[in-house]
């Protein structure tokens, strides 16, 4: 083990250069027209890199972006335990460009942070695991388990083709557990194992009013305004106490257990500092719950985008012909996305006034995730975290979603250990995304320590 850790330390400057190369590819899965080639080039770079480390790697085609599958060299009848490391090489769109201090795909070091789209979500995080495994292979240190990397290119657009890929390759991918670093920790003094993620249900609604934009002076007042109708409709979806009004919305919500409440108290969140960090005049959330619970253990109804009428320079006096909204609901254990989606659509239909026509399009769904935070694998992971970060790890719920973790359970029968390396100020999905080099080095150490811990667990 010492040789592995020494190798990691000695080669850090090179690892950073390689991570910069990885994060230079604009692998934006949401913009295939613009970035399909870049995304494929990124996959190709990963393939070559994995092979150079000594992994048995290939790219598996899907109807979308290819999946990298890379195995550590293994004996024919190996009886070692097997673990699968999942990550994604696709990234969120970088827009708005003008808010970036340095170009999103020219990764730039400032202080102890590497700035660039995808550095934290998720290139830096899966790269830490790749480098830890490199350290074993290049120092000739025997790995106590067989490892398989699965790094996909469509996570940020809903992992549409990954379930079929898992089904088609289920024997090759069979494993004792899955390890993912694609979540966060509150700070370097609180490394964490995440045992729950929120799920998601997406929909788009459009209210159709007059057959065309109308002169608001000539016709306004005698015809409903779809933008106003939409604002009123959406406003009814949440009450003043921050509760979603969809009938039955909270029926299946699993409340925090005593143990979880005790753990949640260890999460360092100061409301005033949190308010300042978010830049809001006052925090808002479902009444009766602290912010940490609101953002991880309570479901929400969020407007992600709102469009109607004239958005150009100056003024244009119209009654717009239509208004639309992109919506996602974050769901918690044990809510079922399809059921919630049906209830939401029914509620919208009930509330919609007869003066406009409602069009609803259901979008992607992903179930919430929950793993009882106990058992040998969890304990092993906690030991690895403690060894790498030098302090006691916490157990936490996260508010984001990684829908594929449920497919790992359903298709491969494997639980997922979520060992995130992102910090709250990493600006994931925002301008000026960055990854902390301290998280990178601790992440590599954590990964190096994890395999012996899991193997003996
Ligand atoms: N890395 C995130 C997920 C995440 C972030 C989990 C922080 C927990 C804490 C991932 O890349 C992501 O953004 N997922 C999407 C999924 C969606 C597109 C289905 C999300 O949560 O919005
Ligand atoms: Zn993301």
Coordinates of C-alpha atoms and ligand atoms in Angstrom, one line a residue:
X1 CA 0.0 0.0 0.0
X2 CA 2.8 2.4 0.9
X3 CA 4.2 2.1 -2.6
X4 CA 0.9 2.9 -4.1
X5 CA 0.5 6.0 -2.0
X6 CA 4.0 7.1 -2.7
X7 CA 3.4 6.6 -6.5
X8 CA 0.3 8.8 -6.2
X9 CA 2.2 11.5 -4.5
X10 CA 5.2 11.4 -6.8
X11 CA 3.1 11.6 -9.9
X12 CA 0.6 14.3 -9.0
X13 CA 1.9 17.0 -11.4
X14 CA 1.5 14.6 -14.3
X15 CA -2.0 13.6 -13.1
X16 CA -3.0 17.2 -13.1
X17 CA -1.8 17.7 -16.7
X18 CA -3.7 14.6 -17.8
X19 CA -6.9 15.8 -16.0
X20 CA -6.5 19.1 -17.9
X21 CA -6.3 17.2 -21.2
X22 CA -9.5 15.2 -20.2
X23 CA -11.4 18.3 -19.2
X24 CA -10.4 20.1 -22.5
X25 CA -12.9 18.1 -24.5
X26 CA -16.3 19.9 -24.8
X27 CA -18.2 16.6 -24.3
X28 CA -21.6 18.3 -24.0
X29 CA -24.1 15.6 -24.3
X30 CA -27.1 18.0 -24.5
X31 CA -25.7 19.6 -27.7
X32 CA -25.0 16.8 -30.1
X33 CA -25.3 19.0 -33.2
X34 CA -22.5 21.1 -31.9
X35 CA -20.4 18.7 -29.8
X36 CA -21.0 15.1 -31.0
X37 CA -17.5 14.9 -32.4
X38 CA -15.9 16.4 -29.3
X39 CA -17.8 13.9 -27.2
X40 CA -16.6 11.0 -29.3
X41 CA -13.1 12.4 -29.1
X42 CA -13.3 12.5 -25.3
X43 CA -14.4 8.8 -25.2
X44 CA -11.5 7.9 -27.5
X45 CA -9.1 9.8 -25.3
X46 CA -10.4 7.8 -22.3
X47 CA -10.0 4.6 -24.2
X48 CA -6.4 5.2 -25.1
X49 CA -5.6 6.5 -21.6
X50 CA -7.2 3.4 -20.0
X51 CA -5.2 1.1 -22.2
X52 CA -2.0 3.0 -21.4
X53 CA -2.6 2.3 -17.7
X54 CA -2.8 -1.4 -18.4
X55 CA -6.6 -1.8 -18.4
X56 CA -8.4 -4.1 -20.8
X57 CA -10.6 -1.4 -22.3
X58 CA -13.0 -1.0 -25.2
X59 CA -15.8 1.4 -26.2
X60 CA -19.3 -0.1 -26.4
X61 CA -21.5 1.5 -29.0
X62 CA -25.0 2.6 -28.0
X63 CA -27.6 4.5 -30.1
X64 CA -26.2 7.6 -28.3
X65 CA -22.7 8.1 -27.0
X66 CA -20.3 5.1 -26.4
X67 CA -19.7 3.6 -23.0
X68 CA -16.1 2.9 -21.9
X69 CA -15.7 -0.5 -20.3
X70 CA -12.3 -1.1 -18.8
X71 CA -11.2 -4.1 -16.7
X72 CA -8.2 -4.6 -14.5
X73 CA -6.2 -7.5 -15.7
X74 CA -7.6 -10.7 -14.2
X75 CA -6.8 -14.3 -13.9
X76 CA -9.0 -16.7 -15.9
X77 CA -10.8 -18.2 -12.9
X78 CA -10.3 -15.3 -10.5
X79 CA -12.2 -15.6 -7.3
X80 CA -11.5 -12.2 -6.1
X81 CA -14.4 -9.9 -5.2
X82 CA -15.5 -7.6 -8.0
X83 CA -16.4 -4.0 -8.0
X84 CA -17.7 -1.7 -10.6
X85 CA -16.7 2.0 -10.7
X86 CA -19.2 4.2 -12.6
X87 CA -18.6 7.7 -13.9
X88 CA -19.6 9.9 -16.8
X89 CA -17.4 11.8 -19.3
X90 CA -20.3 14.0 -20.6
X91 CA -20.7 17.4 -19.1
X92 CA -23.4 20.1 -18.8
X93 CA -23.6 22.9 -21.4
X94 CA -21.2 25.7 -20.5
X95 CA -23.6 28.6 -21.2
X96 CA -23.7 31.5 -20.3
X97 CA -20.1 31.9 -21.6
X98 CA -19.8 35.5 -20.6
X99 CA -19.9 34.6 -16.9
X100 CA -16.8 32.4 -17.0
X101 CA -13.6 34.0 -15.8
X102 CA -11.5 31.7 -17.9
X103 CA -12.8 29.6 -20.9
X104 CA -14.8 26.6 -19.8
X105 CA -12.8 24.1 -22.0
X106 CA -9.4 25.7 -21.2
X107 CA -9.0 24.2 -17.7
X108 CA -7.1 26.7 -15.6
X109 CA -5.5 26.4 -12.3
X110 CA -6.2 29.2 -9.8
X111 CA -4.9 28.5 -6.3
X112 CA -5.7 25.0 -5.3
X113 CA -8.6 24.7 -7.8
X114 CA -8.9 23.6 -11.4
X115 CA -11.5 25.6 -13.2
X116 CA -13.4 24.2 -16.2
X117 CA -16.6 22.6 -17.2
X118 CA -16.7 19.0 -16.1
X119 CA -13.7 19.2 -13.8
X120 CA -15.9 18.3 -10.8
X121 CA -18.9 16.8 -12.5
X122 CA -17.6 14.3 -13.2
X123 CA -14.2 14.1 -14.9
X124 CA -12.0 14.9 -11.9
X125 CA -13.9 12.5 -9.7
X126 CA -13.7 9.4 -11.9
X127 CA -10.2 10.3 -12.9
X128 CA -9.2 10.0 -9.2
X129 CA -10.2 6.3 -9.3
X130 CA -8.4 5.8 -12.6
X131 CA -5.2 7.2 -11.1
X132 CA -5.5 5.1 -8.0
X133 CA -5.8 1.9 -10.1
X134 CA -2.9 3.1 -12.2
X135 CA -0.8 3.3 -9.1
X136 CA -1.5 -0.4 -8.3
X137 CA -0.8 -1.5 -11.9
X138 CA 2.3 0.6 -12.4
X139 CA 3.9 -0.3 -9.1
X140 CA 3.2 -4.0 -9.6
X141 CA 1.1 -4.1 -6.4
X142 CA -1.5 -6.8 -6.6
X143 CA -5.1 -5.6 -6.5
X144 CA -7.1 -7.5 -3.9
X145 CA -10.2 -7.3 -6.1
X146 CA -11.1 -7.2 -9.8
X147 CA -12.3 -3.8 -11.0
X148 CA -14.4 -2.7 -13.9
X149 CA -14.8 0.9 -15.0
X150 CA -18.0 1.9 -16.7
X151 CA -17.8 5.5 -17.8
X152 CA -20.7 6.7 -19.9
X153 CA -21.4 9.7 -22.0
X154 CA -25.1 10.5 -21.4
X155 CA -25.6 11.0 -17.7
X156 CA -26.4 14.7 -18.0
X157 CA -29.2 13.9 -20.4
X158 CA -30.8 11.1 -18.4
X159 CA -28.7 8.0 -19.2
X160 CA -31.2 6.8 -21.8
X161 CA -29.2 3.9 -23.2
X162 CA -27.4 2.7 -20.1
X163 CA -30.0 0.3 -18.8
X164 CA -30.0 -1.6 -22.1
X165 CA -26.2 -1.6 -22.0
X166 CA -26.3 -3.1 -18.5
X167 CA -28.8 -5.8 -19.5
X168 CA -26.8 -6.8 -22.6
X169 CA -23.6 -7.0 -20.6
X170 CA -24.9 -8.2 -17.2
X171 CA -22.6 -11.2 -17.0
X172 CA -19.5 -9.3 -17.8
X173 CA -20.5 -6.5 -15.3
X174 CA -21.5 -8.8 -12.5
X175 CA -20.1 -7.3 -9.2
X176 CA -20.4 -7.3 -5.4
X177 CA -21.1 -3.5 -5.3
X178 CA -20.8 -0.4 -7.4
X179 CA -18.7 2.6 -6.4
X180 CA -19.5 6.1 -7.6
X181 CA -17.8 9.4 -6.9
X182 CA -20.3 11.9 -8.4
X183 CA -21.8 13.5 -5.3
X184 CA -20.6 16.0 -2.8
X185 CA -19.2 16.6 0.7
X186 CA -19.8 19.6 2.9
X187 CA -16.1 20.4 3.3
X188 CA -12.7 18.6 3.6
X189 CA -13.2 18.0 7.3
X190 CA -16.4 16.1 6.6
X191 CA -15.8 13.3 4.1
X192 CA -19.1 11.5 3.5
X193 CA -20.8 8.4 2.3
X194 CA -24.1 9.3 0.7
X195 CA -26.8 6.7 1.3
X196 CA -29.7 8.4 -0.4
X197 CA -30.4 10.5 -3.6
X198 CA -33.4 12.2 -4.7
X199 CA -35.3 11.0 -7.8
X200 CA -36.7 13.1 -10.5
X201 CA -39.8 13.5 -12.7
X202 CA -39.8 16.0 -15.6
X203 CA -42.6 17.6 -17.6
X204 CA -43.2 20.5 -19.9
X205 CA -46.4 22.4 -20.1
X206 CA -47.7 24.9 -22.7
X207 CA -50.7 27.1 -22.4
X208 CA -52.2 28.0 -25.8
X209 CA -54.3 31.2 -26.0
X210 CA -55.1 33.3 -29.1
X211 CA -54.2 31.8 -32.5
X212 CA -51.4 34.5 -32.9
X213 CA -49.8 37.3 -30.8
X214 CA -52.4 40.1 -30.5
X215 CA -52.2 43.8 -30.1
X216 CA -52.6 44.2 -26.4
X217 CA -54.3 47.6 -26.8
X218 CA -56.9 46.5 -29.3
X219 CA -57.6 43.1 -27.8
X220 CA -56.1 43.0 -24.3
X221 CA -58.7 42.8 -21.6
X222 CA -61.2 40.7 -23.7
X223 CA -59.0 37.6 -24.0
X224 CA -56.9 35.7 -21.4
X225 CA -53.2 36.2 -21.4
X226 CA -51.5 32.8 -21.5
X227 CA -48.4 34.1 -19.7
X228 CA -50.6 35.4 -16.8
X229 CA -52.6 32.2 -16.8
X230 CA -49.4 30.2 -16.6
X231 CA -48.1 32.3 -13.8
X232 CA -51.4 31.8 -11.9
X233 CA -51.5 28.1 -12.6
X234 CA -47.9 27.5 -11.5
X235 CA -48.4 29.7 -8.4
X236 CA -51.1 27.3 -7.3
X237 CA -48.7 24.3 -7.3
X238 CA -47.1 25.4 -4.1
X239 CA -48.6 27.1 -1.0
X240 CA -47.2 29.8 1.3
X241 CA -45.7 27.2 3.6
X242 CA -43.6 25.8 0.8
X243 CA -45.7 22.6 0.4
X244 CA -46.6 21.2 -3.0
X245 CA -50.3 21.2 -3.4
X246 CA -50.6 18.1 -5.7
X247 CA -53.0 15.7 -3.9
X248 CA -51.2 12.7 -2.5
X249 CA -47.8 14.2 -3.2
X250 CA -46.4 13.5 0.3
X251 CA -48.2 10.1 0.8
X252 CA -45.2 7.9 0.3
X253 CA -42.5 10.1 1.7
X254 CA -40.3 8.1 4.0
X255 CA -39.5 10.3 7.1
X256 CA -36.0 10.4 8.6
X257 CA -35.3 7.7 11.1
X258 CA -33.9 8.5 14.5
X259 CA -30.4 7.4 13.3
X260 CA -30.7 9.6 10.2
X261 CA -31.7 12.6 12.3
X262 CA -28.7 12.1 14.5
X263 CA -26.5 11.9 11.4
X264 CA -28.1 14.9 9.8
X265 CA -27.1 17.0 12.9
X266 CA -23.4 16.2 12.1
X267 CA -23.8 17.9 8.7
X268 CA -22.2 21.4 9.1
X269 CA -24.7 23.8 7.7
X270 CA -25.0 27.3 9.1
X271 CA -28.2 28.9 7.7
X272 CA -26.8 32.4 7.6
X273 CA -23.6 31.4 5.8
X274 CA -25.7 29.2 3.5
X275 CA -28.0 32.2 2.7
X276 CA -25.0 34.4 1.9
X277 CA -23.4 31.7 -0.3
X278 CA -26.6 31.4 -2.3
X279 CA -26.9 35.1 -2.6
X280 CA -30.6 35.3 -1.6
X281 CA -32.2 37.9 0.6
X282 CA -33.8 35.2 2.7
X283 CA -33.9 31.4 2.6
X284 CA -37.2 29.6 1.7
X285 CA -38.3 26.0 2.1
X286 CA -41.0 23.7 3.3
X287 CA -41.9 25.0 6.8
X288 CA -40.8 22.9 9.7
X289 CA -37.7 21.4 8.2
X290 CA -34.1 22.6 8.4
X291 CA -32.3 23.5 5.1
X292 CA -30.2 20.3 5.0
X293 CA -33.4 18.3 5.2
X294 CA -35.3 20.5 2.8
X295 CA -32.6 20.1 0.1
X296 CA -32.1 16.3 0.5
X297 CA -35.0 14.6 2.2
X298 CA -38.1 16.6 1.0
X299 CA -39.6 16.6 -2.4
X300 CA -40.0 19.7 -4.6
X301 CA -41.7 21.2 -7.6
X302 CA -39.3 23.4 -9.5
X303 CA -39.7 25.6 -12.5
X304 CA -36.5 25.2 -14.5
X305 CA -37.5 27.4 -17.4
X306 CA -40.3 29.8 -18.3
X307 CA -41.0 31.2 -21.8
X308 CA -43.6 33.4 -23.3
X309 CA -44.0 36.5 -25.4
X310 CA -41.4 39.0 -26.5
X311 CA -38.0 38.8 -24.9
X312 CA -36.0 41.1 -27.2
X313 CA -34.9 44.7 -26.8
X314 CA -37.3 47.4 -25.9
X315 CA -41.0 46.9 -25.5
X316 CA -43.6 45.1 -27.7
X317 CA -47.2 45.5 -26.6
X318 CA -48.7 42.0 -27.2
X319 CA -50.9 39.4 -25.7
X320 CA -48.7 36.4 -26.4
X321 CA -50.2 33.4 -28.2
X322 CA -48.7 30.9 -25.8
X323 CA -46.7 30.4 -22.6
X324 CA -44.6 27.4 -21.6
X325 CA -42.7 26.0 -18.6
X326 CA -40.1 23.3 -18.1
X327 CA -40.6 21.6 -14.8
X328 CA -38.9 19.0 -12.7
X329 CA -39.9 17.5 -9.4
X330 CA -37.3 16.2 -7.1
X331 CA -38.6 13.1 -5.4
X332 CA -37.5 11.3 -2.2
X333 CA -37.7 7.7 -0.9
X334 CA -40.3 6.1 -1.3
X335 CA -42.1 8.3 -3.9
X336 CA -42.7 6.6 -7.2
X337 CA -42.0 8.9 -10.2
X338 CA -44.7 7.6 -12.5
X339 CA -47.4 7.9 -9.8
X340 CA -46.3 11.5 -9.0
X341 CA -46.1 12.4 -12.6
X342 CA -49.7 11.2 -13.1
X343 CA -50.9 13.1 -10.0
X344 CA -49.1 16.3 -11.1
X345 CA -50.7 16.2 -14.6
X346 CA -54.2 15.5 -13.2
X347 CA -53.8 18.5 -10.8
X348 CA -52.6 20.8 -13.6
X349 CA -55.6 19.8 -15.7
X350 CA -58.0 20.4 -12.8
X351 CA -56.5 23.9 -12.1
X352 CA -56.2 25.0 -15.7
X353 CA -58.8 27.7 -16.6
X354 CA -61.1 27.1 -19.6
X355 CA -59.7 30.3 -21.3
X356 CA -56.5 28.6 -22.4
X357 CA -55.7 25.1 -23.8
X358 CA -53.2 23.0 -21.7
X359 CA -50.7 20.8 -23.5
X360 CA -48.6 18.5 -21.3
X361 CA -45.6 16.5 -22.3
X362 CA -44.2 14.1 -19.7
X363 CA -40.4 13.9 -19.6
X364 CA -37.7 11.6 -18.1
X365 CA -38.1 10.0 -14.7
X366 CA -35.7 8.5 -12.2
X367 CA -36.5 6.9 -8.9
X368 CA -35.0 8.1 -5.7
X369 CA -32.2 5.9 -4.1
X370 CA -31.9 4.6 -0.6
X371 CA -29.3 2.3 0.9
X372 CA -29.6 1.4 4.6
X373 CA -26.3 2.9 5.8
X374 CA -25.0 -0.2 7.5
X375 CA -23.3 -3.5 6.4
X376 CA -19.8 -4.5 5.6
X377 CA -19.3 -2.6 2.4
X378 CA -20.5 0.7 4.0
X379 CA -18.2 0.1 7.0
X380 CA -15.3 -0.6 4.6
X381 CA -15.9 2.6 2.7
X382 CA -16.0 4.6 5.9
X383 CA -12.6 3.2 6.9
X384 CA -11.1 4.2 3.5
X385 CA -12.6 7.7 3.8
X386 CA -11.2 8.1 7.3
X387 CA -7.8 6.9 6.2
X388 CA -7.7 9.4 3.2
X389 CA -9.2 12.5 4.8
X390 CA -7.8 11.9 8.3
X391 CA -11.1 12.6 10.0
X392 CA -14.3 10.9 10.9
X393 CA -16.7 10.6 7.9
X394 CA -20.4 11.3 8.1
X395 CA -23.4 9.6 6.5
X396 CA -25.6 11.9 4.4
X397 CA -28.5 12.2 2.0
X398 CA -28.0 14.2 -1.2
X399 CA -30.5 16.2 -3.2
X400 CA -29.2 15.5 -6.7
X401 CA -30.1 12.5 -8.8
X402 CA -28.2 9.7 -10.4
X403 CA -31.1 7.6 -11.7
X404 CA -28.9 4.8 -13.0
X405 CA -28.1 3.6 -9.4
X406 CA -31.5 1.9 -9.3
X407 CA -30.7 0.0 -12.5
X408 CA -27.4 -1.2 -10.9
X409 CA -29.6 -2.8 -8.2
X410 CA -32.4 -4.0 -10.5
X411 CA -30.2 -5.4 -13.3
X412 CA -26.9 -6.3 -11.6
X413 CA -28.3 -6.9 -8.1
X414 CA -25.6 -4.6 -6.7
X415 CA -25.8 -1.8 -4.1
X416 CA -24.0 1.5 -4.8
X417 CA -21.6 3.2 -2.5
X418 CA -21.7 6.9 -3.2
X419 CA -18.3 8.4 -2.2
X420 CA -18.5 12.0 -3.6
X421 CA -15.5 14.4 -3.9
X422 CA -17.3 17.6 -4.9
X423 CA -17.4 20.6 -2.7
X424 CA -20.6 22.8 -2.4
X425 CA -18.8 25.7 -4.1
X426 CA -17.6 23.7 -7.1
X427 CA -20.3 25.4 -9.2
X428 CA -21.5 22.1 -10.8
X429 CA -23.9 23.0 -13.7
X430 CA -23.0 26.7 -13.2
X431 CA -20.4 29.1 -14.7
X432 CA -16.9 28.7 -13.2
X433 CA -17.1 25.1 -12.3
X434 CA -14.0 23.9 -10.5
X435 CA -12.5 20.9 -8.8
X436 CA -10.4 21.2 -5.7
X437 CA -6.9 19.6 -6.0
X438 CA -7.2 18.6 -2.3
X439 CA -10.3 16.6 -3.2
X440 CA -8.4 15.1 -6.1
X441 CA -5.5 13.9 -4.0
X442 CA -7.7 12.7 -1.1
X443 CA -9.9 11.1 -3.7
X444 CA -7.0 9.1 -5.2
X445 CA -5.9 8.1 -1.7
X446 CA -9.5 7.1 -0.8
X447 CA -9.7 4.9 -3.9
X448 CA -6.3 3.3 -3.2
X449 CA -7.4 2.4 0.3
X450 CA -10.9 1.3 -0.7
X451 CA -10.0 -1.9 -2.6
X452 CA -8.2 -3.7 0.3
X453 CA -10.9 -2.5 2.7
X454 CA -13.7 -3.8 0.5
X455 CA -11.9 -7.0 -0.3
X456 CA -11.5 -8.0 3.3
X457 CA -15.0 -6.8 4.3
Ligands
LIG1 N1 -23.3 14.6 -10.2 C1 -24.7 14.9 -10.5 C2 -25.6 14.3 -9.4 C3 -25.5 14.8 -8.0 C4 -24.9 16.1 -7.7 C5 -25.9 14.0 -7.0 C6 -24.8 16.5 -6.4 C7 -25.8 14.5 -5.7 C8 -25.3 15.7 -5.4 C9 -25.1 14.4 -11.8 O1 -24.2 14.7 -12.8 C10 -26.4 15.2 -12.2 O2 -26.3 16.4 -12.4 N2 -27.5 14.5 -12.4 C11 -28.7 15.1 -12.9 C12 -29.6 13.9 -13.3 C13 -30.7 14.3 -14.2 C14 -30.2 14.9 -15.5 C15 -31.6 13.1 -14.4 C16 -29.4 15.9 -11.8 O3 -29.4 15.6 -10.6 O4 -30.0 17.0 -12.2
LIG2 ZN1 -24.3 16.8 -13.4

